[in-house]
Short mmCIF file of C-alpha atoms in Angstrom, two decimals:
data_model
loop_
_atom_site.label_atom_id
_atom_site.label_comp_id
_atom_site.label_asym_id
_atom_site.label_seq_id
_atom_site.Cartn_x
_atom_site.Cartn_y
_atom_site.Cartn_z
CA MET A 1 -13.12 -92.05 -196.57
CA LYS A 2 -15.71 -90.90 -195.37
CA GLU A 3 -18.42 -88.52 -197.51
CA VAL A 4 -17.44 -85.10 -197.77
CA GLN A 5 -20.98 -83.73 -197.07
CA THR A 6 -20.73 -85.60 -193.65
CA LEU A 7 -17.73 -85.01 -192.42
CA ARG A 8 -17.43 -83.17 -187.94
CA ALA A 9 -14.68 -81.30 -188.06
CA TYR A 10 -13.29 -79.45 -185.10
CA VAL A 11 -11.01 -76.56 -185.89
CA TYR A 12 -8.28 -76.14 -183.23
CA CYS A 13 -6.33 -73.08 -183.21
CA ARG A 14 -3.21 -71.58 -181.04
CA VAL A 15 -0.78 -69.06 -180.43
CA SER A 16 2.24 -68.60 -178.15
CA THR A 17 1.43 -66.24 -176.98
CA GLU A 18 -0.76 -63.52 -174.58
CA GLU A 19 -0.18 -60.47 -176.55
CA GLN A 20 -0.80 -62.33 -179.34
CA SER A 21 -4.38 -63.98 -177.40
CA ARG A 22 -5.89 -60.27 -176.32
CA GLU A 23 -8.81 -59.51 -178.83
CA ASP A 24 -7.76 -56.59 -180.62
CA HIS A 25 -5.14 -58.78 -181.97
CA TYR A 26 -6.05 -60.51 -185.06
CA SER A 27 -4.20 -63.89 -184.54
CA LEU A 28 -6.67 -65.64 -183.03
CA HIS A 29 -9.56 -64.82 -184.20
CA ASN A 30 -8.08 -64.74 -187.95
CA GLN A 31 -7.45 -68.45 -187.88
CA GLU A 32 -10.88 -69.00 -186.39
CA VAL A 33 -12.08 -67.30 -188.90
CA ARG A 34 -10.00 -68.99 -192.00
CA ALA A 35 -10.91 -72.62 -190.99
CA ARG A 36 -14.48 -71.39 -190.45
CA ASP A 37 -14.43 -70.71 -193.88
CA TYR A 38 -12.36 -73.39 -195.29
CA ALA A 39 -14.77 -74.97 -194.09
CA LYS A 40 -17.63 -73.89 -195.53
CA ALA A 41 -16.72 -74.25 -198.96
CA LYS A 42 -15.93 -78.17 -197.74
CA GLY A 43 -19.13 -78.86 -197.04
CA TRP A 44 -17.51 -79.65 -193.69
CA VAL A 45 -19.69 -78.81 -190.51
CA ILE A 46 -17.74 -77.23 -187.39
CA VAL A 47 -18.57 -79.28 -183.97
CA LYS A 48 -16.03 -77.00 -181.50
CA VAL A 49 -13.22 -74.69 -181.60
CA LYS A 50 -10.78 -74.74 -179.20
CA LYS A 51 -8.23 -71.81 -179.28
CA ASN A 52 -5.26 -71.61 -176.70
CA VAL A 53 -2.52 -69.54 -175.62
CA GLY A 54 1.24 -71.62 -175.26
CA SER A 55 3.88 -72.60 -176.59
CA GLY A 56 3.39 -75.81 -179.31
CA LYS A 57 6.98 -77.06 -177.54
CA ASN A 58 4.60 -79.34 -175.71
CA THR A 59 0.90 -81.81 -176.02
CA SER A 60 0.16 -79.96 -171.97
CA ARG A 61 -2.42 -77.55 -173.26
CA PRO A 62 -5.35 -77.87 -172.99
CA GLY A 63 -7.28 -77.01 -175.49
CA PHE A 64 -4.72 -79.79 -176.98
CA GLN A 65 -5.46 -82.01 -174.35
CA ASP A 66 -9.62 -81.51 -175.48
CA LEU A 67 -8.45 -82.36 -179.27
CA LEU A 68 -7.55 -85.55 -177.99
CA THR A 69 -9.93 -86.69 -176.23
CA ALA A 70 -12.87 -85.65 -178.99
CA ILE A 71 -10.25 -87.89 -181.42
CA LYS A 72 -10.37 -90.65 -179.70
CA LYS A 73 -14.09 -90.35 -178.39
CA ARG A 74 -14.45 -90.03 -181.93
CA GLU A 75 -17.28 -87.13 -182.09
CA ILE A 76 -15.00 -86.05 -185.55
CA ASP A 77 -13.77 -87.11 -188.60
CA LEU A 78 -12.24 -83.69 -188.99
CA VAL A 79 -9.15 -81.50 -187.33
CA ILE A 80 -8.59 -78.00 -188.87
CA VAL A 81 -5.69 -76.63 -188.15
CA TYR A 82 -4.80 -73.13 -189.80
CA ARG A 83 -1.22 -74.42 -189.97
CA LEU A 84 0.34 -77.64 -188.61
CA ASP A 85 2.76 -75.79 -185.95
CA ARG A 86 -0.38 -74.48 -184.81
CA LEU A 87 -1.43 -77.88 -183.55
CA SER A 88 2.72 -77.93 -182.33
CA ARG A 89 6.33 -77.14 -183.35
CA ASN A 90 8.20 -81.01 -182.27
CA VAL A 91 8.11 -83.36 -184.31
CA GLY A 92 6.92 -86.37 -181.52
CA ASP A 93 4.58 -84.84 -180.48
CA ILE A 94 3.20 -84.36 -184.24
CA TYR A 95 3.50 -88.28 -185.45
CA ASP A 96 1.81 -89.21 -182.43
CA THR A 97 -1.34 -86.77 -182.79
CA ILE A 98 -1.67 -87.56 -187.21
CA GLU A 99 -0.87 -91.44 -185.70
CA LEU A 100 -3.92 -91.25 -183.35
CA MET A 101 -5.89 -89.44 -185.99
CA LYS A 102 -5.82 -92.02 -188.45
CA ALA A 103 -5.79 -94.86 -185.92
CA ASN A 104 -9.16 -93.29 -185.11
CA ASP A 105 -10.95 -92.83 -189.26
CA VAL A 106 -10.68 -88.51 -188.46
CA ASP A 107 -9.06 -86.84 -190.78
CA PHE A 108 -6.76 -83.75 -191.19
CA ALA A 109 -6.70 -80.25 -192.96
CA SER A 110 -3.48 -77.96 -192.76
CA ILE A 111 -5.37 -74.60 -194.62
CA THR A 112 -2.13 -72.65 -196.18
CA GLU A 113 -0.79 -75.54 -196.37
CA GLY A 114 -3.01 -77.89 -198.15
CA PHE A 115 -2.18 -80.96 -196.72
CA ASP A 116 -4.16 -84.03 -198.18
CA THR A 117 -3.47 -87.33 -195.72
CA THR A 118 -4.89 -89.70 -197.18
CA THR A 119 -2.08 -90.41 -199.14
CA ALA A 120 0.97 -91.32 -199.46
CA MET A 121 3.13 -88.15 -200.16
CA GLY A 122 0.38 -86.65 -198.42
CA ARG A 123 1.55 -87.79 -194.95
CA ALA A 124 5.36 -87.22 -196.47
CA MET A 125 4.77 -83.78 -197.00
CA LEU A 126 3.15 -83.57 -193.23
CA GLY A 127 6.79 -85.09 -191.63
CA PHE A 128 8.33 -82.57 -194.12
CA ALA A 129 6.67 -80.08 -192.50
CA ALA A 130 7.21 -81.05 -189.50
CA VAL A 131 10.53 -81.64 -189.17
CA LEU A 132 10.57 -78.02 -190.53
CA ALA A 133 7.81 -76.62 -187.63
CA GLN A 134 10.62 -77.83 -184.51
CA LEU A 135 13.92 -76.76 -187.01
CA THR A 136 11.50 -72.76 -186.41
CA ARG A 137 10.28 -73.45 -183.07
CA GLU A 138 13.99 -75.00 -182.30
CA MET A 139 15.98 -71.61 -183.82
CA ILE A 140 13.94 -69.25 -181.87
CA ALA A 141 15.04 -70.55 -178.36
CA GLU A 142 18.82 -70.24 -179.53
CA ASN A 143 17.70 -66.84 -180.87
CA VAL A 144 16.19 -65.83 -177.82
CA LYS A 145 19.10 -67.26 -175.42
CA ASP A 146 21.42 -65.77 -177.37
CA GLY A 147 19.30 -62.35 -177.40
CA LEU A 148 19.59 -62.74 -173.65
CA LEU A 149 22.86 -63.85 -173.46
CA ARG A 150 24.76 -61.11 -175.35
CA ARG A 151 22.33 -58.36 -172.95
CA ALA A 152 24.02 -60.10 -170.31
CA GLU A 153 27.35 -59.88 -170.81
CA SER A 154 27.10 -56.02 -171.54
CA GLY A 155 25.66 -55.74 -168.75
CA LYS A 156 22.04 -55.87 -169.13
CA TRP A 157 19.55 -56.94 -166.50
CA ASN A 158 17.77 -60.04 -168.57
CA GLY A 159 14.90 -60.58 -165.19
CA PRO A 160 11.89 -58.17 -166.10
CA LYS A 161 12.45 -54.79 -165.37
CA TRP A 162 9.48 -54.74 -162.48
CA ASN A 163 11.96 -56.46 -159.90
CA PRO A 164 15.32 -55.43 -160.50
CA PRO A 165 18.20 -56.39 -159.21
CA TYR A 166 18.89 -56.02 -155.45
CA GLY A 167 21.24 -52.81 -155.23
CA TYR A 168 20.09 -51.17 -158.48
#
């Protein structure tokens, strides 16, 4: 493992919606502050911070793509996230990203879950958390779909309020 003091850290922050990303909302800012505090306590140097707004269901986020590039170019030694589901809510994407990190000698730190990907148990626990992150995303999608169906069944409009259907 690399010397703790020399680790170059990449902080990746993500929220799902524009509302969460607004200046007055705490989530993106909180993720960054917590990551900076965590890195400082460990003696790591933050070389880059990226913030994304968008779903964790896929990897088509500019900041995430930048993260992958930094890993492949070996510009960093460590990725820090507030929580695993901030990286992704897709098991396959999480596994692929962790494998890419491993292949490029990049470690991974989740502040709230305390993963250590240098041990077999740490990798196993990461796998369990990845499954739970995807399960959460799928359950949210099911709940939204059910809610929209119930609204439609009760005769309510599911589209945007500013664009009612023709005839209203």
